[in-house]
């Protein structure tokens, strides 16, 4: 079946990894027609914003999109494209499967877990008060008057809202995912012992939702203990559900355990639309040099094929990637080398050609 999918190539290494992804998806046999849309700092001059309305409209129309990384402009007053897309399209789930790929330089061979990160609130809500500003002084005065505590006058403040609605939505998603994909356990991660009204609420609602899903085991971990447990024995985790910020940090930690950002795929999912994208950013340090590892974007595209019901093509893509790592002949420079693997780094182009050869 033919599918129309919006492609935002992004910028920096996004241009290279998106082109590689398109080549591999074409070789997988999937019938994808790309609807190219623009976003990022490079389009601000043309559209007056890094996220043009027509790009948002295209995603609303076609429902499925894949996005290369985009650079967040610093000091221009524009919000991150990623945060804006998640808010505008209510992509409330950030899904990041973390799986060992033999030969990809991971610290463990048996990692197979799913990070489910809440995507719309927490310290990421963007409710910020600048140090020294009038409204910040007022807020500090208000908090003091309420008897809630005293804040130094020279403070900047970020607000951390965690709602019952968003928590129930994300925890429900985690349990539904576990049930549909034959997973055994959901772990809720928090710091409820310190932040009783935000993380405490997250834990309480996680427990409530868990009661409605008796076939899936449930436990919880305080975020600092979670990090230590992850590094020592990631095989104890299955599906893990996080508030926004901890999920952001923990998914990079998890990616590091299996070989790094170059191989970590992801998806932002809402009730209407889904936007697939690698975990990594635009990597300005290596952009334009044909050095980027396109695995993360290719595996994000495989998740997209699953979402479109093209399971066979998705499995072929994953098998081809695993074959290239298992052979160890064409590995990009970000991958930690083991005995018997080629020491000379392959370019993005060479790696992609190797994946395409496996598919052929
Ligand atoms: P980054 O993920 O772009 O790079 C971190 C390090 O990992 C760099 O040394 C880079 O060379 C390396 N790296 C990342 N992806 C790689 C790949 N595929 N192959 C080989 N090496 C890779 O993070 P950074 O430097 O913090 O952010 C750069 C820009 O990207 C910023 O403007 C940031 O806001 C943006 N960003 C965009 C994201 C998105 O569009 N989804 C996500 C994260 C950051």
Coordinates of C-alpha atoms and ligand atoms in Angstrom, one line a residue:
X1 CA 0.0 0.0 0.0
X2 CA 1.1 3.5 -0.8
X3 CA 1.5 6.0 2.1
X4 CA 1.9 9.8 2.0
X5 CA 4.3 10.9 4.8
X6 CA 5.5 14.4 5.6
X7 CA 9.3 14.7 5.7
X8 CA 11.0 17.6 7.5
X9 CA 14.7 17.0 6.6
X10 CA 15.9 19.4 9.3
X11 CA 19.3 21.0 9.3
X12 CA 22.9 20.2 10.3
X13 CA 23.4 16.5 10.1
X14 CA 19.6 16.2 9.5
X15 CA 20.2 16.8 5.8
X16 CA 22.5 13.8 5.6
X17 CA 20.6 11.4 7.9
X18 CA 17.3 12.2 6.3
X19 CA 18.7 11.5 2.8
X20 CA 20.2 8.2 4.1
X21 CA 16.8 7.3 5.7
X22 CA 15.0 7.9 2.4
X23 CA 17.4 5.7 0.5
X24 CA 17.0 2.8 3.0
X25 CA 13.2 3.1 3.1
X26 CA 13.1 3.0 -0.7
X27 CA 15.2 -0.1 -0.7
X28 CA 13.0 -1.8 1.9
X29 CA 10.1 -2.0 -0.6
X30 CA 7.8 0.3 1.4
X31 CA 5.7 2.5 -0.9
X32 CA 6.2 5.9 0.7
X33 CA 5.5 9.2 -1.1
X34 CA 7.4 12.0 0.7
X35 CA 5.6 15.4 1.2
X36 CA 8.6 17.7 2.0
X37 CA 8.0 20.4 4.6
X38 CA 10.3 23.0 6.1
X39 CA 11.3 23.8 9.7
X40 CA 14.3 25.2 11.6
X41 CA 16.5 28.2 11.9
X42 CA 17.3 28.2 8.2
X43 CA 13.7 29.1 7.3
X44 CA 13.2 32.0 9.7
X45 CA 14.1 34.6 7.0
X46 CA 11.6 33.1 4.5
X47 CA 8.7 32.5 6.9
X48 CA 9.4 34.7 10.0
X49 CA 9.3 31.6 12.2
X50 CA 11.2 28.4 12.5
X51 CA 7.9 26.4 12.3
X52 CA 5.8 27.6 9.3
X53 CA 2.1 27.2 9.6
X54 CA 2.0 25.2 6.3
X55 CA 4.3 22.6 7.9
X56 CA 1.9 22.2 10.9
X57 CA -1.0 22.0 8.4
X58 CA 0.7 19.3 6.3
X59 CA 1.3 17.1 9.4
X60 CA -2.4 17.6 10.4
X61 CA -3.5 16.6 6.9
X62 CA -1.2 13.5 6.4
X63 CA -1.2 12.5 10.1
X64 CA 2.3 10.9 9.9
X65 CA 5.6 12.7 9.7
X66 CA 9.3 12.0 10.1
X67 CA 11.7 14.8 11.1
X68 CA 15.4 15.2 10.9
X69 CA 17.0 17.2 13.8
X70 CA 16.8 21.0 13.7
X71 CA 19.0 23.5 15.4
X72 CA 17.3 25.5 18.1
X73 CA 18.2 29.1 17.4
X74 CA 19.8 30.7 20.5
X75 CA 19.0 34.3 21.5
X76 CA 16.4 34.9 18.8
X77 CA 13.3 34.7 21.0
X78 CA 12.0 31.8 19.0
X79 CA 10.9 28.6 20.8
X80 CA 12.3 25.2 20.0
X81 CA 10.6 23.7 16.9
X82 CA 10.4 20.4 18.7
X83 CA 8.7 21.8 21.8
X84 CA 6.3 23.9 19.6
X85 CA 5.4 20.9 17.4
X86 CA 4.7 18.7 20.5
X87 CA 2.4 21.4 22.0
X88 CA 0.7 22.5 18.8
X89 CA -0.2 18.9 17.7
X90 CA -0.7 17.6 21.3
X91 CA 1.9 14.9 20.8
X92 CA 1.7 13.9 24.4
X93 CA 3.9 10.8 24.2
X94 CA 7.6 10.6 23.6
X95 CA 8.4 7.0 22.8
X96 CA 12.0 5.8 22.8
X97 CA 12.7 2.1 22.4
X98 CA 16.2 1.3 23.7
X99 CA 17.6 -2.0 22.4
X100 CA 21.1 -3.5 22.2
X101 CA 22.5 -3.9 18.7
X102 CA 25.3 -6.5 18.8
X103 CA 28.4 -4.8 17.3
X104 CA 27.2 -1.2 18.1
X105 CA 29.6 -0.7 21.0
X106 CA 27.0 -0.9 23.8
X107 CA 28.0 -1.6 27.4
X108 CA 25.4 -4.4 27.6
X109 CA 24.1 -7.0 25.1
X110 CA 20.7 -7.6 26.7
X111 CA 19.0 -4.2 26.9
X112 CA 15.5 -4.2 25.6
X113 CA 13.4 -1.5 27.2
X114 CA 10.9 1.2 26.3
X115 CA 11.1 4.8 27.6
X116 CA 7.7 6.5 27.7
X117 CA 8.2 10.2 28.4
X118 CA 5.4 12.7 29.1
X119 CA 5.8 15.3 26.4
X120 CA 3.7 18.4 27.3
X121 CA 4.3 19.7 30.8
X122 CA 6.7 19.6 33.8
X123 CA 9.7 22.0 33.7
X124 CA 9.4 21.8 29.9
X125 CA 6.1 23.8 30.0
X126 CA 8.2 26.9 29.3
X127 CA 6.7 28.9 32.2
X128 CA 9.7 30.9 33.1
X129 CA 10.5 34.0 35.2
X130 CA 13.7 35.9 34.4
X131 CA 16.0 37.0 37.2
X132 CA 15.4 40.6 38.2
X133 CA 12.2 41.1 36.1
X134 CA 9.2 42.8 37.6
X135 CA 6.9 39.7 37.4
X136 CA 9.6 37.6 39.0
X137 CA 9.8 40.1 41.9
X138 CA 6.0 39.9 42.2
X139 CA 6.0 36.1 42.2
X140 CA 8.7 36.0 44.9
X141 CA 6.7 38.4 47.0
X142 CA 3.5 36.4 46.5
X143 CA 5.2 33.1 47.5
X144 CA 6.6 34.8 50.6
X145 CA 3.2 36.3 51.5
X146 CA 1.6 32.9 51.1
X147 CA 4.1 31.5 53.7
X148 CA 5.3 29.0 51.1
X149 CA 9.0 29.9 51.5
X150 CA 11.5 32.6 50.9
X151 CA 13.2 32.8 47.5
X152 CA 16.4 34.9 47.0
X153 CA 15.6 38.1 45.1
X154 CA 18.3 37.4 42.5
X155 CA 16.6 34.1 41.4
X156 CA 15.3 33.0 38.1
X157 CA 12.3 30.7 38.3
X158 CA 10.9 27.8 36.2
X159 CA 7.5 26.4 37.0
X160 CA 7.0 22.6 37.2
X161 CA 3.3 21.7 36.6
X162 CA 2.3 18.0 36.7
X163 CA -1.4 17.4 36.1
X164 CA -3.7 14.5 36.9
X165 CA -4.9 14.6 33.3
X166 CA -1.5 14.4 31.6
X167 CA -0.1 11.9 34.1
X168 CA -3.1 9.5 33.6
X169 CA -2.8 9.9 29.8
X170 CA 0.9 9.0 29.7
X171 CA 0.6 6.1 32.2
X172 CA -2.4 4.7 30.4
X173 CA -0.3 4.9 27.2
X174 CA 2.5 3.0 28.9
X175 CA 0.2 0.2 30.1
X176 CA -1.6 -0.1 26.8
X177 CA 1.7 -0.3 25.0
X178 CA 2.9 -3.0 27.4
X179 CA -0.3 -5.0 26.8
X180 CA -0.2 -4.7 23.1
X181 CA 3.5 -5.6 22.8
X182 CA 3.7 -8.5 25.2
X183 CA 5.7 -6.5 27.8
X184 CA 5.6 -7.7 31.4
X185 CA 6.2 -4.6 33.7
X186 CA 5.8 -0.9 33.9
X187 CA 8.0 1.2 36.2
X188 CA 7.1 4.7 37.2
X189 CA 10.0 7.1 37.9
X190 CA 9.7 10.1 40.1
X191 CA 11.1 12.1 43.0
X192 CA 7.9 11.9 45.1
X193 CA 9.8 12.0 48.4
X194 CA 10.9 15.6 47.8
X195 CA 8.3 17.1 45.3
X196 CA 5.2 15.8 47.0
X197 CA 2.7 17.8 44.9
X198 CA 4.1 17.3 41.5
X199 CA 6.1 14.0 41.5
X200 CA 3.9 12.8 44.4
X201 CA 0.9 13.2 42.1
X202 CA 2.7 11.4 39.3
X203 CA 3.3 8.4 41.5
X204 CA -0.2 8.4 43.0
X205 CA -1.9 8.5 39.6
X206 CA 0.6 5.8 38.3
X207 CA -0.5 3.5 41.1
X208 CA -4.2 4.2 40.3
X209 CA -3.8 3.4 36.6
X210 CA -1.8 0.3 37.5
X211 CA -4.8 -1.1 39.4
X212 CA -6.8 -1.1 36.1
X213 CA -4.1 -3.2 34.3
X214 CA -3.7 -6.2 36.6
X215 CA -2.0 -8.4 33.9
X216 CA 1.1 -6.1 33.9
X217 CA 3.4 -5.9 36.9
X218 CA 4.0 -2.4 38.3
X219 CA 6.7 -0.9 40.4
X220 CA 8.2 2.6 41.0
X221 CA 11.7 4.0 41.4
X222 CA 13.1 7.3 42.8
X223 CA 14.9 8.9 39.9
X224 CA 18.4 8.9 41.4
X225 CA 18.2 5.2 42.4
X226 CA 16.7 4.5 39.0
X227 CA 19.9 6.0 37.3
X228 CA 22.1 3.8 39.4
X229 CA 20.0 0.7 38.7
X230 CA 20.0 1.4 35.0
X231 CA 23.7 1.6 34.8
X232 CA 24.3 -1.5 36.9
X233 CA 21.6 -3.7 35.4
X234 CA 19.3 -2.3 32.7
X235 CA 17.8 -5.8 32.1
X236 CA 15.6 -5.3 35.1
X237 CA 13.5 -2.7 33.3
X238 CA 10.8 -3.2 30.7
X239 CA 8.5 -0.3 30.0
X240 CA 9.5 2.8 32.0
X241 CA 7.2 5.9 32.3
X242 CA 8.6 9.3 33.2
X243 CA 7.5 12.9 33.7
X244 CA 9.0 15.1 30.9
X245 CA 12.4 16.2 32.3
X246 CA 13.5 12.9 33.9
X247 CA 12.5 11.1 30.7
X248 CA 14.6 13.5 28.6
X249 CA 17.7 12.8 30.7
X250 CA 17.1 9.1 31.2
X251 CA 16.6 8.4 27.6
X252 CA 20.1 9.7 26.7
X253 CA 21.5 7.7 29.6
X254 CA 19.8 4.6 28.2
X255 CA 21.0 5.4 24.7
X256 CA 24.5 5.6 26.1
X257 CA 24.3 2.1 27.5
X258 CA 23.6 0.6 24.0
X259 CA 26.0 2.6 21.9
X260 CA 25.1 6.3 22.0
X261 CA 22.9 8.9 20.3
X262 CA 23.8 7.7 16.8
X263 CA 21.6 4.6 17.2
X264 CA 18.7 5.9 19.4
X265 CA 15.3 6.2 17.6
X266 CA 12.1 7.9 18.8
X267 CA 8.6 9.0 18.1
X268 CA 6.2 11.8 19.3
X269 CA 2.7 10.4 19.3
X270 CA -0.7 12.1 19.8
X271 CA -4.3 11.0 19.3
X272 CA -4.4 12.4 15.8
X273 CA -0.8 12.6 14.5
X274 CA 2.6 11.0 15.0
X275 CA 6.0 12.6 14.3
X276 CA 9.0 10.2 14.2
X277 CA 12.5 11.5 14.9
X278 CA 15.9 10.4 16.2
X279 CA 16.8 11.3 19.8
X280 CA 19.9 13.3 18.7
X281 CA 20.2 16.9 17.6
X282 CA 21.7 18.5 14.6
X283 CA 25.3 17.9 15.7
X284 CA 26.8 21.2 14.3
X285 CA 30.3 19.8 15.1
X286 CA 30.1 17.2 12.4
X287 CA 27.5 18.6 10.0
X288 CA 28.2 18.6 6.3
X289 CA 31.2 16.3 6.7
X290 CA 29.5 13.0 5.8
X291 CA 30.4 11.7 9.3
X292 CA 26.9 11.3 10.8
X293 CA 25.5 8.0 11.9
X294 CA 22.1 7.7 10.2
X295 CA 21.0 4.6 12.2
X296 CA 18.8 6.6 14.7
X297 CA 16.8 8.2 11.9
X298 CA 16.6 4.9 9.9
X299 CA 15.3 3.1 13.0
X300 CA 12.8 6.0 13.7
X301 CA 11.6 5.4 10.1
X302 CA 11.2 1.6 10.9
X303 CA 9.0 2.7 13.9
X304 CA 7.1 4.8 11.4
X305 CA 6.6 1.8 9.1
X306 CA 5.3 -0.2 12.1
X307 CA 2.8 2.6 12.8
X308 CA 1.7 2.6 9.1
X309 CA 1.1 -1.2 9.4
X310 CA 4.1 -2.0 7.2
X311 CA 5.6 -4.5 9.7
X312 CA 7.4 -6.6 7.1
X313 CA 9.3 -3.7 5.7
X314 CA 10.1 -2.4 9.2
X315 CA 11.5 -5.8 10.2
X316 CA 13.6 -5.9 7.0
X317 CA 15.1 -2.5 7.8
X318 CA 15.9 -3.5 11.4
X319 CA 17.5 -6.8 10.2
X320 CA 19.6 -5.0 7.6
X321 CA 20.9 -2.5 10.2
X322 CA 21.7 -5.4 12.6
X323 CA 23.6 -7.2 9.8
X324 CA 25.8 -4.2 9.1
X325 CA 26.7 -3.9 12.8
X326 CA 27.2 -7.6 13.2
X327 CA 29.7 -7.6 10.2
X328 CA 31.5 -4.5 11.7
X329 CA 33.0 -3.5 8.4
X330 CA 31.2 -0.1 7.8
X331 CA 30.8 1.6 11.2
X332 CA 30.6 5.4 11.6
X333 CA 33.1 7.2 13.8
X334 CA 30.7 7.6 16.8
X335 CA 30.6 3.8 17.4
X336 CA 33.0 2.3 20.0
X337 CA 35.0 -0.4 18.3
X338 CA 35.4 -4.0 19.5
X339 CA 38.0 -6.6 18.6
X340 CA 37.6 -7.6 14.9
X341 CA 35.7 -4.5 13.8
X342 CA 37.2 -2.2 11.1
X343 CA 39.0 0.6 12.9
X344 CA 38.7 3.0 10.0
X345 CA 35.4 4.9 10.3
X346 CA 32.9 4.7 7.5
X347 CA 31.2 7.8 6.1
X348 CA 27.4 8.2 6.4
X349 CA 27.3 7.4 2.7
X350 CA 29.3 4.2 3.0
X351 CA 27.2 3.0 6.0
X352 CA 24.0 3.7 4.1
X353 CA 25.2 1.9 1.0
X354 CA 26.0 -1.2 3.3
X355 CA 22.5 -1.1 4.7
X356 CA 21.0 -0.9 1.2
X357 CA 23.2 -3.8 0.1
X358 CA 21.8 -5.9 2.9
X359 CA 18.3 -5.1 1.9
X360 CA 19.0 -6.1 -1.7
Ligands
LIG1 P1 23.5 16.7 19.5 O1 22.7 15.4 19.7 O2 23.3 17.4 18.2 O3 25.1 16.3 19.6 C1 25.7 15.8 20.8 C2 27.0 15.0 20.4 O4 26.6 13.8 19.8 C3 27.9 15.8 19.4 O5 29.2 15.5 19.7 C4 27.5 15.1 18.0 O6 28.5 15.1 17.1 C5 27.2 13.7 18.5 N1 26.1 13.1 17.6 C6 24.8 13.4 17.7 N2 24.1 12.7 16.7 C7 25.0 12.0 16.1 C8 25.0 11.1 15.0 N3 23.8 10.8 14.4 N4 26.1 10.6 14.5 C9 27.3 10.8 15.0 N5 27.4 11.7 16.1 C10 26.3 12.2 16.6 O7 23.3 17.6 20.7 P2 23.7 19.2 20.9 O8 25.0 19.4 20.4 O9 23.3 19.4 22.3 O10 22.6 20.0 20.1 C11 22.9 20.6 18.8 C12 21.6 21.2 18.3 O11 20.6 20.3 18.1 C13 21.1 22.3 19.3 O12 20.6 23.4 18.5 C14 19.9 21.6 19.9 O13 18.9 22.4 20.3 C15 19.4 20.7 18.7 N6 18.6 19.5 19.1 C16 17.6 19.2 18.2 C17 16.9 18.0 18.5 C18 15.8 17.7 17.5 O14 15.6 18.4 16.5 N7 15.1 16.6 17.7 C19 17.2 17.2 19.6 C20 18.3 17.6 20.4 C21 19.0 18.8 20.2

